[in-house]
Amino acid sequence: RKEVEQDPGPFNVPEGATVAFNCTYSNSASQSFFWYRQDCRKEPKLLMSVYSSGNEDGRFTAQLNRASQYISLLIRDSKLSDSATYLCVVNSWGKLQFGAGTQVVVTP
Amino acid sequence: GAVVSQHPSRVICKSGTSVKIECRSLDFQATTMFWYRQFPKQSLMLMATSNEGSKATYEQGVEKDKFLINHASLTLSTLTVTSAHPEDSSFYICSARDSGGADEQFFGPGTRLTVL
């Protein structure tokens, strides 16, 4: 079983719409959680950290459910530039475990 | 934000040769750097943790004699793929953690290795 699992997508989203997706993680002792964005053939870039109380950064909202061991990301008012692969990342004892990513394609 | 560079960005080599990839933290010191590998449509997989002044810690299944890591200074770690084979072709990415900062890892732009 993979440490971090994500729906690979793609999620095809009309511009301006809302899209949400989850990931699940297997290590209940994981300490911190992140969403990264990766564009094609580029390095991952930190989008936002995920806190237990849920947090928002502009059009992006992240939620963490420790009891069920899942993390979610919601993107409101999607822009064409939001098209990318979103990586769910879990920090366990200083090591980052990456999901394979969820591909989002925002269409005009 | 903090900047991490990698060199080269792309390399094509013949089977059996060795390839060295450099990872540098440009504006901060990094006691710890990490080396990842990513195959197409797959997740980044941690290969090893590179610690300045000491031996690297390799993840299970990663051959330390094949992937040599040297972290000689607080701003430079190198990964050498020895006797490369076509199955070593991949996207290699390093990251660095600011010694004086929080948990965040800053990623280099990656090196695309193609072994013919």
mmCIF file with all atom_site columns, C-alpha atoms in Angstrom, chain A residues 37-39 79-86 104-107:
data_model
loop_
_atom_site.group_PDB
_atom_site.id
_atom_site.type_symbol
_atom_site.label_atom_id
_atom_site.label_alt_id
_atom_site.label_comp_id
_atom_site.label_asym_id
_atom_site.label_entity_id
_atom_site.label_seq_id
_atom_site.pdbx_PDB_ins_code
_atom_site.Cartn_x
_atom_site.Cartn_y
_atom_site.Cartn_z
_atom_site.occupancy
_atom_site.B_iso_or_equiv
_atom_site.pdbx_formal_charge
_atom_site.auth_seq_id
_atom_site.auth_comp_id
_atom_site.auth_asym_id
_atom_site.auth_atom_id
_atom_site.pdbx_PDB_model_num
ATOM 1  C CA . ARG A 1 37  ? 2.032   22.124 -7.215  1.00 0.00 ? 37  ARG A CA 1
ATOM 2  C CA . GLN A 1 38  ? 4.068   20.581 -10.005 1.00 0.00 ? 38  GLN A CA 1
ATOM 3  C CA . ASP A 1 39  ? 3.991   21.811 -13.580 1.00 0.00 ? 39  ASP A CA 1
ATOM 4  C CA . LYS A 1 79  ? -7.984  30.104 -13.478 1.00 0.00 ? 79  LYS A CA 1
ATOM 5  C CA . LEU A 1 80  ? -6.315  28.698 -16.578 1.00 0.00 ? 80  LEU A CA 1
ATOM 6  C CA . SER A 1 81  ? -3.016  29.056 -14.723 1.00 0.00 ? 81  SER A CA 1
ATOM 7  C CA . ASP A 1 82  ? -4.225  26.623 -12.067 1.00 0.00 ? 82  ASP A CA 1
ATOM 8  C CA . SER A 1 83  ? -3.730  23.777 -14.558 1.00 0.00 ? 83  SER A CA 1
ATOM 9  C CA . ALA A 1 84  ? -1.057  21.610 -12.984 1.00 0.00 ? 84  ALA A CA 1
ATOM 10 C CA . THR A 1 85  ? -0.531  18.455 -10.976 1.00 0.00 ? 85  THR A CA 1
ATOM 11 C CA . TYR A 1 86  ? -1.203  18.880 -7.278  1.00 0.00 ? 86  TYR A CA 1
ATOM 12 C CA . VAL A 1 104 ? -6.162  19.467 -12.868 1.00 0.00 ? 104 VAL A CA 1
ATOM 13 C CA . VAL A 1 105 ? -6.926  20.876 -16.293 1.00 0.00 ? 105 VAL A CA 1
ATOM 14 C CA . VAL A 1 106 ? -8.770  24.189 -16.372 1.00 0.00 ? 106 VAL A CA 1
ATOM 15 C CA . THR A 1 107 ? -10.465 24.844 -19.686 1.00 0.00 ? 107 THR A CA 1
#
